[in-house]
Tab-separated table of C-alpha atoms in Angstrom:
chain	number	residue	atom	x	y	z
A	1	MET	CA	233.076	253.905	96.376
A	2	PRO	CA	234.906	257.035	97.709
A	3	GLU	CA	233.340	259.004	100.377
A	4	LEU	CA	233.861	261.467	98.649
A	5	TYR	CA	230.801	260.559	96.606
A	6	LEU	CA	229.019	259.083	99.800
A	7	TYR	CA	229.356	262.129	102.099
A	8	ASN	CA	228.879	265.138	99.488
A	9	SER	CA	225.860	267.344	98.069
A	10	ARG	CA	222.146	265.417	97.516
A	11	LYS	CA	222.585	266.444	94.444
A	12	VAL	CA	225.981	264.366	93.996
A	13	ARG	CA	224.838	261.571	95.697
A	14	LEU	CA	221.684	261.361	93.623
A	15	ALA	CA	223.333	261.147	90.635
A	16	VAL	CA	225.678	258.462	91.928
A	17	LEU	CA	222.799	256.370	92.423
A	18	GLN	CA	221.051	257.175	89.527
A	19	GLY	CA	224.137	255.167	87.677
A	20	LEU	CA	224.062	252.602	89.728
A	21	LEU	CA	220.377	251.537	89.390
A	22	ASP	CA	221.007	252.342	84.867
A	23	THR	CA	223.768	250.032	84.943
A	24	ASP	CA	223.049	246.819	87.161
A	25	GLY	CA	219.793	248.464	88.545
A	26	GLY	CA	216.610	248.576	86.739
A	27	PRO	CA	212.181	248.981	88.060
A	28	VAL	CA	210.028	246.204	89.373
A	29	THR	CA	206.907	245.858	88.215
A	30	GLN	CA	204.009	243.033	90.068
A	31	LYS	CA	200.364	243.133	89.546
A	32	ASN	CA	198.356	244.369	91.923
A	33	ARG	CA	201.518	245.831	93.508
A	34	THR	CA	203.283	249.598	92.960
A	35	CYS	CA	206.801	249.413	91.601
A	36	ARG	CA	210.135	249.166	92.814
A	37	ILE	CA	214.129	248.917	92.268
A	38	GLN	CA	215.862	246.330	92.211
A	39	TYR	CA	219.869	246.460	92.441
A	40	THR	CA	222.169	243.761	92.397
A	41	THR	CA	225.683	242.774	92.841
A	42	THR	CA	228.133	240.288	93.967
A	43	SER	CA	230.350	243.510	96.434
A	44	SER	CA	229.861	243.058	100.209
A	45	ARG	CA	231.202	246.805	100.205
A	46	LEU	CA	229.322	247.967	97.152
A	47	ARG	CA	226.176	246.770	98.770
A	48	ASP	CA	226.704	248.646	101.796
A	49	ASP	CA	226.975	252.051	99.782
A	50	VAL	CA	224.164	251.971	97.441
A	51	ILE	CA	222.068	251.429	101.308
A	52	PHE	CA	224.017	254.035	102.299
A	53	LEU	CA	223.548	256.808	99.222
A	54	VAL	CA	219.878	254.795	99.341
A	55	ARG	CA	219.165	256.221	103.269
A	56	SER	CA	220.996	259.154	102.627
A	57	LEU	CA	218.297	260.898	100.348
A	58	GLY	CA	215.266	259.296	102.918
A	59	GLY	CA	214.273	255.809	101.129
A	60	ILE	CA	214.577	252.015	102.201
A	61	ALA	CA	216.178	248.888	101.020
A	62	THR	CA	216.020	245.700	102.176
A	63	ILE	CA	218.621	242.786	100.991
A	64	THR	CA	218.016	239.311	100.076
A	65	PRO	CA	221.264	237.112	99.237
A	66	ALA	CA	221.682	234.623	96.261
A	67	SER	CA	223.811	231.924	96.024
A	68	ALA	CA	225.972	230.859	93.337
A	69	ARG	CA	224.571	226.990	93.639
A	70	PRO	CA	225.264	224.381	90.961
A	71	PRO	CA	224.009	223.349	88.746
A	72	PRO	CA	225.735	226.319	87.292
A	73	GLY	CA	223.430	229.056	84.735
A	74	LEU	CA	223.224	229.578	81.968
A	75	VAL	CA	223.578	232.400	79.523
A	76	LYS	CA	222.296	231.719	76.180
A	77	GLY	CA	222.274	228.549	76.725
A	78	ARG	CA	226.041	228.788	77.733
A	79	PRO	CA	226.729	227.017	81.338
A	80	VAL	CA	228.619	229.507	83.320
A	81	HIS	CA	230.434	227.738	86.058
A	82	HIS	CA	232.192	230.811	87.531
A	83	ARG	CA	229.663	232.493	89.339
A	84	HIS	CA	229.732	234.463	92.688
A	85	ASP	CA	226.858	234.592	95.785
A	86	ALA	CA	225.285	238.316	94.846
A	87	TYR	CA	223.012	240.618	96.783
A	88	ILE	CA	219.565	241.977	95.659
A	89	ILE	CA	218.543	245.234	97.073
A	90	ASP	CA	214.526	246.373	97.291
A	91	ILE	CA	214.598	249.855	96.937
A	92	ARG	CA	211.877	252.104	98.001
A	93	LEU	CA	212.265	256.110	96.813
A	94	PRO	CA	210.904	258.594	98.089
A	95	ALA	CA	208.001	261.234	95.897
A	96	GLY	CA	210.253	263.746	94.109
A	97	ILE	CA	213.423	261.278	93.872
A	98	GLU	CA	213.741	260.342	89.824
A	99	PRO	CA	216.081	257.297	90.357
A	100	PHE	CA	216.846	255.969	87.059
A	101	ARG	CA	217.974	258.911	83.913
A	102	LEU	CA	218.128	255.726	81.661
A	103	THR	CA	214.901	256.819	79.835
A	104	ARG	CA	213.257	253.035	79.302
A	105	LYS	CA	213.980	252.597	82.870
A	106	ARG	CA	212.781	255.831	83.868
A	107	GLU	CA	209.403	255.486	81.623
A	108	LEU	CA	208.722	252.062	83.818
A	109	TYR	CA	209.331	252.753	86.771
A	110	ASN	CA	207.197	256.241	86.503
A	111	ALA	CA	203.902	254.136	84.437
A	112	GLU	CA	203.970	251.975	87.092
A	113	GLY	CA	204.278	254.349	89.655
A	114	GLY	CA	207.031	253.962	92.767
A	115	GLY	CA	206.439	252.381	95.711
A	116	ARG	CA	206.783	254.537	98.479
A	117	PRO	CA	209.344	253.963	101.798
A	118	MET	CA	207.270	252.819	104.682
A	119	ARG	CA	209.232	251.897	107.882
A	120	PHE	CA	207.408	250.371	111.208
A	121	ILE	CA	208.887	249.170	114.881
A	122	GLU	CA	208.843	245.517	114.729
A	123	SER	CA	210.048	244.927	118.764
A	124	ILE	CA	211.682	247.282	121.252
A	125	GLU	CA	214.169	244.668	123.331
A	126	PRO	CA	216.568	246.440	125.850
A	127	ALA	CA	219.798	246.997	124.957
A	128	GLY	CA	221.446	247.086	128.280
A	129	THR	CA	222.658	250.334	130.358
A	130	ALA	CA	225.586	252.871	129.591
A	131	GLU	CA	225.810	256.330	130.062
A	132	ALA	CA	223.886	258.991	128.061
A	133	VAL	CA	223.908	262.464	127.546
A	134	CYS	CA	220.941	264.286	126.592
A	135	ILE	CA	221.506	266.637	123.206
A	136	ALA	CA	219.729	269.425	121.908
A	137	VAL	CA	220.083	271.081	118.353
A	138	ALA	CA	219.627	274.440	116.641
A	139	ALA	CA	216.509	273.025	114.705
A	140	ALA	CA	213.467	275.001	114.634
A	141	ASP	CA	211.421	270.915	114.906
A	142	SER	CA	214.785	269.397	117.281
A	143	LEU	CA	215.109	266.367	114.239
A	144	TYR	CA	218.762	265.212	114.355
A	145	THR	CA	219.863	262.142	111.960
A	146	THR	CA	220.754	258.843	113.764
A	147	GLU	CA	222.330	255.177	112.428
A	148	ASP	CA	220.741	254.758	109.285
A	149	PHE	CA	219.572	258.368	108.476
A	150	LEU	CA	216.887	257.875	111.488
A	151	LEU	CA	215.588	261.051	111.761
A	152	THR	CA	214.631	261.726	115.721
A	153	HIS	CA	214.600	263.585	118.747
A	154	ASN	CA	214.305	264.055	122.604
A	155	THR	CA	212.486	266.991	122.761
A	156	LEU	CA	208.683	267.759	123.202
A	157	ASN	CA	208.360	271.690	121.208
A	158	ASP	CA	205.103	273.439	121.733
A	159	SER	CA	203.560	270.854	124.158
A	160	PHE	CA	201.629	271.071	127.583
A	161	ILE	CA	203.427	267.618	129.661
A	162	ILE	CA	201.270	266.805	132.867
A	163	LEU	CA	203.881	264.214	135.016
A	164	ASP	CA	201.148	262.851	137.400
A	165	GLU	CA	202.233	260.929	140.932
A	166	ALA	CA	205.753	262.104	140.135
A	167	GLN	CA	206.722	260.866	143.857
A	168	ASN	CA	207.707	257.193	142.178
A	169	THR	CA	209.603	258.695	140.038
A	170	SER	CA	213.956	258.517	140.605
A	171	ALA	CA	216.200	261.476	140.470
A	172	GLU	CA	217.644	260.602	137.726
A	173	GLN	CA	214.207	259.497	135.309
A	174	MET	CA	212.937	262.976	136.575
A	175	LYS	CA	216.148	264.556	135.194
A	176	MET	CA	215.369	262.903	132.034
A	177	PHE	CA	212.237	264.294	131.819
A	178	LEU	CA	213.070	267.599	132.084
A	179	THR	CA	215.984	267.075	129.812
A	180	ARG	CA	212.985	266.383	127.192
A	181	LEU	CA	211.214	270.218	127.859
A	182	GLY	CA	211.817	271.780	123.912
A	183	PHE	CA	210.984	275.036	122.316
A	184	GLY	CA	207.490	276.544	123.724
A	185	SER	CA	206.974	273.149	126.018
A	186	ARG	CA	205.448	273.676	129.707
A	187	VAL	CA	205.714	271.193	131.670
A	188	VAL	CA	203.587	270.589	134.931
A	189	VAL	CA	204.829	268.410	137.962
A	190	THR	CA	202.244	266.832	140.563
A	191	GLY	CA	203.272	264.273	143.550
A	192	ASP	CA	202.692	263.499	147.125
A	193	VAL	CA	206.073	263.014	148.685
A	194	THR	CA	204.143	261.971	151.986
A	195	ARG	CA	203.729	258.841	149.793
A	196	SER	CA	206.539	257.774	147.680
A	197	THR	CA	207.507	254.192	147.059
A	198	CYS	CA	211.302	255.269	146.500
A	199	ARG	CA	213.618	254.680	149.492
A	200	PRO	CA	214.442	257.519	150.694
A	201	ALA	CA	211.618	259.373	149.433
A	202	ARG	CA	213.474	262.712	149.583
A	203	SER	CA	216.323	261.192	147.233
A	204	ALA	CA	213.635	260.597	144.487
A	205	GLY	CA	212.217	262.659	141.829
A	206	CYS	CA	209.561	264.375	143.544
A	207	GLY	CA	212.305	266.269	145.631
A	208	TRP	CA	211.188	268.647	142.991
A	209	CYS	CA	207.611	268.709	144.915
A	210	ARG	CA	208.419	270.020	148.716
A	211	THR	CA	206.589	273.178	149.146
A	212	SER	CA	203.515	271.080	150.105
A	213	SER	CA	203.317	267.426	150.814
A	214	THR	CA	200.662	267.635	147.833
A	215	ALA	CA	202.547	270.124	145.501
A	216	SER	CA	202.977	271.085	141.973
A	217	ARG	CA	205.699	272.942	139.857
A	218	THR	CA	205.361	274.295	136.592
A	219	PHE	CA	208.296	274.219	134.245
A	220	THR	CA	208.265	277.091	131.262
A	221	SER	CA	210.672	276.536	128.275
A	222	PRO	CA	212.860	279.284	127.827
A	223	GLY	CA	211.387	279.675	123.560
């Protein structure tokens, strides 16, 4: 699929997805379950492009490989020997997005009620250590899009945050914490520099609390 279609307006991306689903996709209904969408292709590139379109529209897509193993398949009782491995993509789209233009598919999907996308965190695993840079975006909610169209942010807006026992943070940890300060937020950092577990103590994040042996500092965002 040309990138011109993938990186286009929402209207164009939805129209492309609708055309694909009208031809090689369809609604799948199961008893006591909401309706989902299924698309099948033998092309790994088209598989990736369909998933890209779905995720760019706020949906989720999962893949189930289907191997072409003997015996041959049948079409109207006639054996089909030349088959290919296929990719079955299960799709769920947000409310308000119509996946089909074909009347019969659209009516079935709307009658059964489309299943909405849901995401869960299954595990958090270490990925290693690398250089990182904190960024800020102009959006009022500080959200930006990362890989696989996941929305995230690294700032806290309209919040009041207290960091206690700051004497036990490293300078890098303190910098990371303070750079999360978003619009309209306030951070209070407290700590006792005489009880730091960092060595040397003055190189730790508690260096922000130097006014007395037990001190606090308040940081307010410019917003």
